[in-house]
């Protein structure tokens, strides 16, 4: 049974349009194939089963009167809640996701706020075996199979929390990232998959990318 206070009902009424809009976007875009995707299957291959298993949860975060630090702490709290979540079978954890919706950012078109939070907190999330993705209508992040496709564009700004999967390697070895940061990402990736992944090619690529990052760090230290 679920009981609601008047305040909770009023808050739900305010949040519901944003929840519905994002839910429809997940169903009509992420869970389906797009002709510009560059590969077969849905935009996100995990979403169809996540929808079927009811593994996606959403929250609306109103940020008009919150500082960047306060929003950052809220996202970190959701990280902790996500890690505390329990499933009967751990192999299905990869289908779990939190979508944190920021409608006030949408109204004010301050999309850089979403990017800043994601960039600031990504190392913390990766260290915990998680990924933190930024979505809004102006993101320039391109698809892995088609550089002209923008899979991270959403109707309302949001941050997505999910567990890291072995196919996330390209997002963790970006040569534009600082080598110190890249090294931490790749170490977290290998810690998670070195003894569980059957994709030896990906593991070898990760080890090579980590060795390169460490070489670059050494060069920085020598030249500093």
Short mmCIF file of C-alpha atoms in Angstrom, two decimals:
data_model
loop_
_atom_site.label_atom_id
_atom_site.label_comp_id
_atom_site.label_asym_id
_atom_site.label_seq_id
_atom_site.Cartn_x
_atom_site.Cartn_y
_atom_site.Cartn_z
CA UNK A 1 0.00 0.00 0.00
CA UNK A 2 1.12 3.55 -0.69
CA UNK A 3 -0.19 6.62 1.16
CA UNK A 4 0.33 10.16 -0.15
CA UNK A 5 0.27 13.51 1.61
CA UNK A 6 -1.24 16.54 -0.12
CA UNK A 7 2.26 17.94 -0.66
CA UNK A 8 3.42 14.69 -2.25
CA UNK A 9 0.41 14.66 -4.57
CA UNK A 10 1.05 18.25 -5.64
CA UNK A 11 4.73 17.46 -6.29
CA UNK A 12 3.77 14.40 -8.30
CA UNK A 13 1.39 16.48 -10.40
CA UNK A 14 4.23 18.90 -11.19
CA UNK A 15 6.71 16.14 -12.00
CA UNK A 16 4.42 13.85 -14.00
CA UNK A 17 4.64 15.67 -17.38
CA UNK A 18 8.45 15.44 -17.34
CA UNK A 19 8.41 11.79 -16.28
CA UNK A 20 5.99 10.93 -19.07
CA UNK A 21 7.97 12.85 -21.70
CA UNK A 22 11.22 11.11 -20.78
CA UNK A 23 9.50 7.71 -20.57
CA UNK A 24 8.13 8.17 -24.09
CA UNK A 25 11.56 9.23 -25.37
CA UNK A 26 13.12 6.11 -23.83
CA UNK A 27 10.52 3.91 -25.53
CA UNK A 28 10.44 5.64 -28.91
CA UNK A 29 14.14 6.48 -29.30
CA UNK A 30 16.52 4.54 -27.04
CA UNK A 31 14.60 1.27 -27.32
CA UNK A 32 14.28 1.40 -31.12
CA UNK A 33 16.52 1.28 -34.13
CA UNK A 34 17.50 4.55 -35.80
CA UNK A 35 18.48 4.65 -39.49
CA UNK A 36 21.55 6.79 -38.69
CA UNK A 37 22.80 4.57 -35.89
CA UNK A 38 25.34 2.76 -38.05
CA UNK A 39 24.65 -0.72 -36.72
CA UNK A 40 21.61 -3.01 -36.34
CA UNK A 41 19.50 -3.05 -33.19
CA UNK A 42 18.14 -0.34 -30.89
CA UNK A 43 20.02 2.85 -30.02
CA UNK A 44 20.74 1.36 -26.59
CA UNK A 45 20.79 -2.45 -26.75
CA UNK A 46 20.02 -2.79 -23.04
CA UNK A 47 16.89 -0.64 -22.95
CA UNK A 48 14.30 -3.05 -24.43
CA UNK A 49 14.92 -5.64 -21.73
CA UNK A 50 15.28 -2.92 -19.09
CA UNK A 51 11.78 -1.75 -20.00
CA UNK A 52 10.44 -5.30 -20.03
CA UNK A 53 11.96 -6.02 -16.61
CA UNK A 54 10.88 -2.65 -15.18
CA UNK A 55 14.51 -1.84 -14.31
CA UNK A 56 14.55 1.88 -15.18
CA UNK A 57 13.72 4.34 -12.41
CA UNK A 58 13.36 8.09 -12.77
CA UNK A 59 13.52 11.14 -10.52
CA UNK A 60 12.76 14.80 -11.21
CA UNK A 61 15.25 17.21 -9.66
CA UNK A 62 14.23 20.85 -9.43
CA UNK A 63 17.37 22.99 -9.53
CA UNK A 64 16.23 26.61 -9.73
CA UNK A 65 17.27 27.48 -6.19
CA UNK A 66 20.11 24.99 -5.80
CA UNK A 67 23.82 25.70 -6.14
CA UNK A 68 26.11 23.57 -8.28
CA UNK A 69 27.52 21.99 -5.10
CA UNK A 70 24.02 21.10 -3.88
CA UNK A 71 23.10 19.50 -7.21
CA UNK A 72 26.39 17.63 -7.15
CA UNK A 73 25.59 16.23 -3.70
CA UNK A 74 22.12 15.16 -4.85
CA UNK A 75 23.59 13.21 -7.78
CA UNK A 76 26.14 11.60 -5.45
CA UNK A 77 23.30 10.54 -3.14
CA UNK A 78 21.56 8.83 -6.06
CA UNK A 79 24.84 7.07 -6.79
CA UNK A 80 24.82 5.66 -3.26
CA UNK A 81 21.17 4.61 -3.58
CA UNK A 82 21.92 2.92 -6.91
CA UNK A 83 24.80 0.94 -5.41
CA UNK A 84 22.60 -0.17 -2.53
CA UNK A 85 19.97 -1.52 -4.92
CA UNK A 86 19.55 -5.25 -4.80
CA UNK A 87 18.55 -7.69 -7.50
CA UNK A 88 17.93 -11.40 -7.17
CA UNK A 89 20.36 -12.16 -9.99
CA UNK A 90 23.45 -9.95 -10.33
CA UNK A 91 23.76 -10.66 -14.05
CA UNK A 92 20.65 -8.54 -14.55
CA UNK A 93 22.23 -5.52 -12.86
CA UNK A 94 23.36 -4.27 -16.28
CA UNK A 95 19.74 -3.48 -17.10
CA UNK A 96 19.23 -1.24 -14.08
CA UNK A 97 19.32 2.53 -14.61
CA UNK A 98 18.44 5.76 -12.85
CA UNK A 99 17.39 8.71 -14.99
CA UNK A 100 17.74 12.01 -13.11
CA UNK A 101 15.65 14.62 -14.91
CA UNK A 102 16.46 18.35 -14.66
CA UNK A 103 13.47 20.30 -16.06
CA UNK A 104 14.69 23.68 -14.74
CA UNK A 105 17.86 23.32 -16.80
CA UNK A 106 15.59 22.73 -19.80
CA UNK A 107 13.63 25.90 -19.08
CA UNK A 108 16.74 28.03 -18.57
CA UNK A 109 18.69 26.28 -21.36
CA UNK A 110 21.75 26.12 -19.12
CA UNK A 111 22.87 22.82 -20.60
CA UNK A 112 26.47 23.38 -19.51
CA UNK A 113 25.34 22.65 -15.97
CA UNK A 114 24.57 19.04 -16.92
CA UNK A 115 27.92 18.73 -18.69
CA UNK A 116 29.78 20.20 -15.70
CA UNK A 117 28.17 17.83 -13.22
CA UNK A 118 28.88 14.84 -15.47
CA UNK A 119 32.52 15.82 -16.00
CA UNK A 120 33.05 16.50 -12.29
CA UNK A 121 31.49 13.26 -11.06
CA UNK A 122 32.40 10.79 -13.81
CA UNK A 123 35.69 9.75 -12.11
CA UNK A 124 33.84 8.98 -8.87
CA UNK A 125 31.23 6.92 -10.71
CA UNK A 126 33.74 5.03 -12.84
CA UNK A 127 35.77 4.20 -9.75
CA UNK A 128 32.61 2.56 -8.38
CA UNK A 129 32.04 0.52 -11.54
CA UNK A 130 29.33 2.88 -12.80
CA UNK A 131 28.80 5.15 -15.78
CA UNK A 132 27.29 8.62 -15.61
CA UNK A 133 25.93 9.85 -18.95
CA UNK A 134 24.81 13.35 -19.85
CA UNK A 135 21.79 13.87 -22.10
CA UNK A 136 20.29 17.11 -23.43
CA UNK A 137 19.19 18.52 -26.76
CA UNK A 138 22.50 20.29 -27.49
CA UNK A 139 25.00 17.56 -26.65
CA UNK A 140 27.61 17.01 -29.35
CA UNK A 141 28.61 13.49 -28.29
CA UNK A 142 28.61 11.32 -31.39
CA UNK A 143 27.77 7.67 -31.92
CA UNK A 144 30.47 5.00 -32.01
CA UNK A 145 29.42 3.76 -35.46
CA UNK A 146 28.38 7.04 -37.06
CA UNK A 147 30.15 10.29 -36.04
CA UNK A 148 27.21 12.30 -37.41
CA UNK A 149 24.66 10.59 -35.15
CA UNK A 150 23.88 12.14 -31.74
CA UNK A 151 22.54 9.34 -29.50
CA UNK A 152 22.72 11.41 -26.29
CA UNK A 153 20.19 14.04 -27.30
CA UNK A 154 17.08 14.05 -25.13
CA UNK A 155 14.00 16.30 -24.96
CA UNK A 156 14.74 17.24 -21.33
CA UNK A 157 18.23 17.38 -19.74
CA UNK A 158 19.05 14.34 -17.65
CA UNK A 159 21.87 12.31 -16.16
CA UNK A 160 21.78 8.52 -16.48
CA UNK A 161 23.34 6.20 -13.90
CA UNK A 162 24.02 2.58 -14.79
CA UNK A 163 26.57 -0.15 -14.25
CA UNK A 164 29.64 -0.21 -16.48
CA UNK A 165 29.65 -2.85 -19.25
CA UNK A 166 32.63 -4.11 -21.23
CA UNK A 167 31.46 -2.25 -24.35
CA UNK A 168 32.02 1.05 -22.49
CA UNK A 169 35.75 0.86 -23.21
CA UNK A 170 35.69 3.53 -25.99
CA UNK A 171 34.23 6.02 -23.48
CA UNK A 172 37.08 5.36 -21.05
CA UNK A 173 40.07 5.64 -23.38
CA UNK A 174 39.31 8.96 -25.01
CA UNK A 175 42.70 10.45 -26.08
CA UNK A 176 41.34 13.92 -25.32
CA UNK A 177 41.14 13.04 -21.63
CA UNK A 178 44.02 13.84 -19.32
CA UNK A 179 46.31 10.74 -19.14
CA UNK A 180 45.99 10.67 -15.34
CA UNK A 181 42.21 10.53 -15.67
CA UNK A 182 42.37 8.02 -18.52
CA UNK A 183 44.64 5.82 -16.42
CA UNK A 184 42.12 5.81 -13.55
CA UNK A 185 39.26 4.99 -15.91
CA UNK A 186 41.10 2.09 -17.50
CA UNK A 187 42.24 0.70 -14.15
CA UNK A 188 38.61 0.73 -12.97
CA UNK A 189 37.53 -0.97 -16.20
CA UNK A 190 40.13 -3.73 -15.85
CA UNK A 191 39.35 -4.19 -12.17
CA UNK A 192 35.75 -4.88 -13.15
CA UNK A 193 36.30 -7.03 -16.25
CA UNK A 194 39.82 -8.53 -16.25
CA UNK A 195 38.60 -11.75 -14.61
CA UNK A 196 35.05 -11.88 -15.94
CA UNK A 197 35.02 -10.71 -19.56
CA UNK A 198 35.34 -13.29 -22.32
CA UNK A 199 36.22 -10.61 -24.87
CA UNK A 200 40.01 -10.92 -24.90
CA UNK A 201 40.34 -8.36 -27.69
CA UNK A 202 38.70 -5.67 -25.56
CA UNK A 203 40.85 -6.58 -22.58
CA UNK A 204 44.03 -6.40 -24.66
CA UNK A 205 42.93 -3.01 -25.99
CA UNK A 206 42.33 -1.81 -22.43
CA UNK A 207 45.76 -3.01 -21.25
CA UNK A 208 47.44 -1.32 -24.21
CA UNK A 209 45.54 1.92 -23.63
CA UNK A 210 46.51 1.84 -19.95
CA UNK A 211 50.18 1.30 -20.83
CA UNK A 212 50.02 4.27 -23.22
CA UNK A 213 48.42 6.48 -20.57
CA UNK A 214 51.13 5.55 -18.07
CA UNK A 215 53.84 6.30 -20.65
CA UNK A 216 52.32 9.72 -21.19
CA UNK A 217 52.24 10.32 -17.44
CA UNK A 218 55.93 9.45 -17.23
CA UNK A 219 56.71 11.89 -20.02
CA UNK A 220 54.82 14.62 -18.18
CA UNK A 221 56.76 13.92 -14.99
CA UNK A 222 60.10 13.92 -16.82
CA UNK A 223 59.36 17.20 -18.57
CA UNK A 224 57.90 18.95 -15.53
#
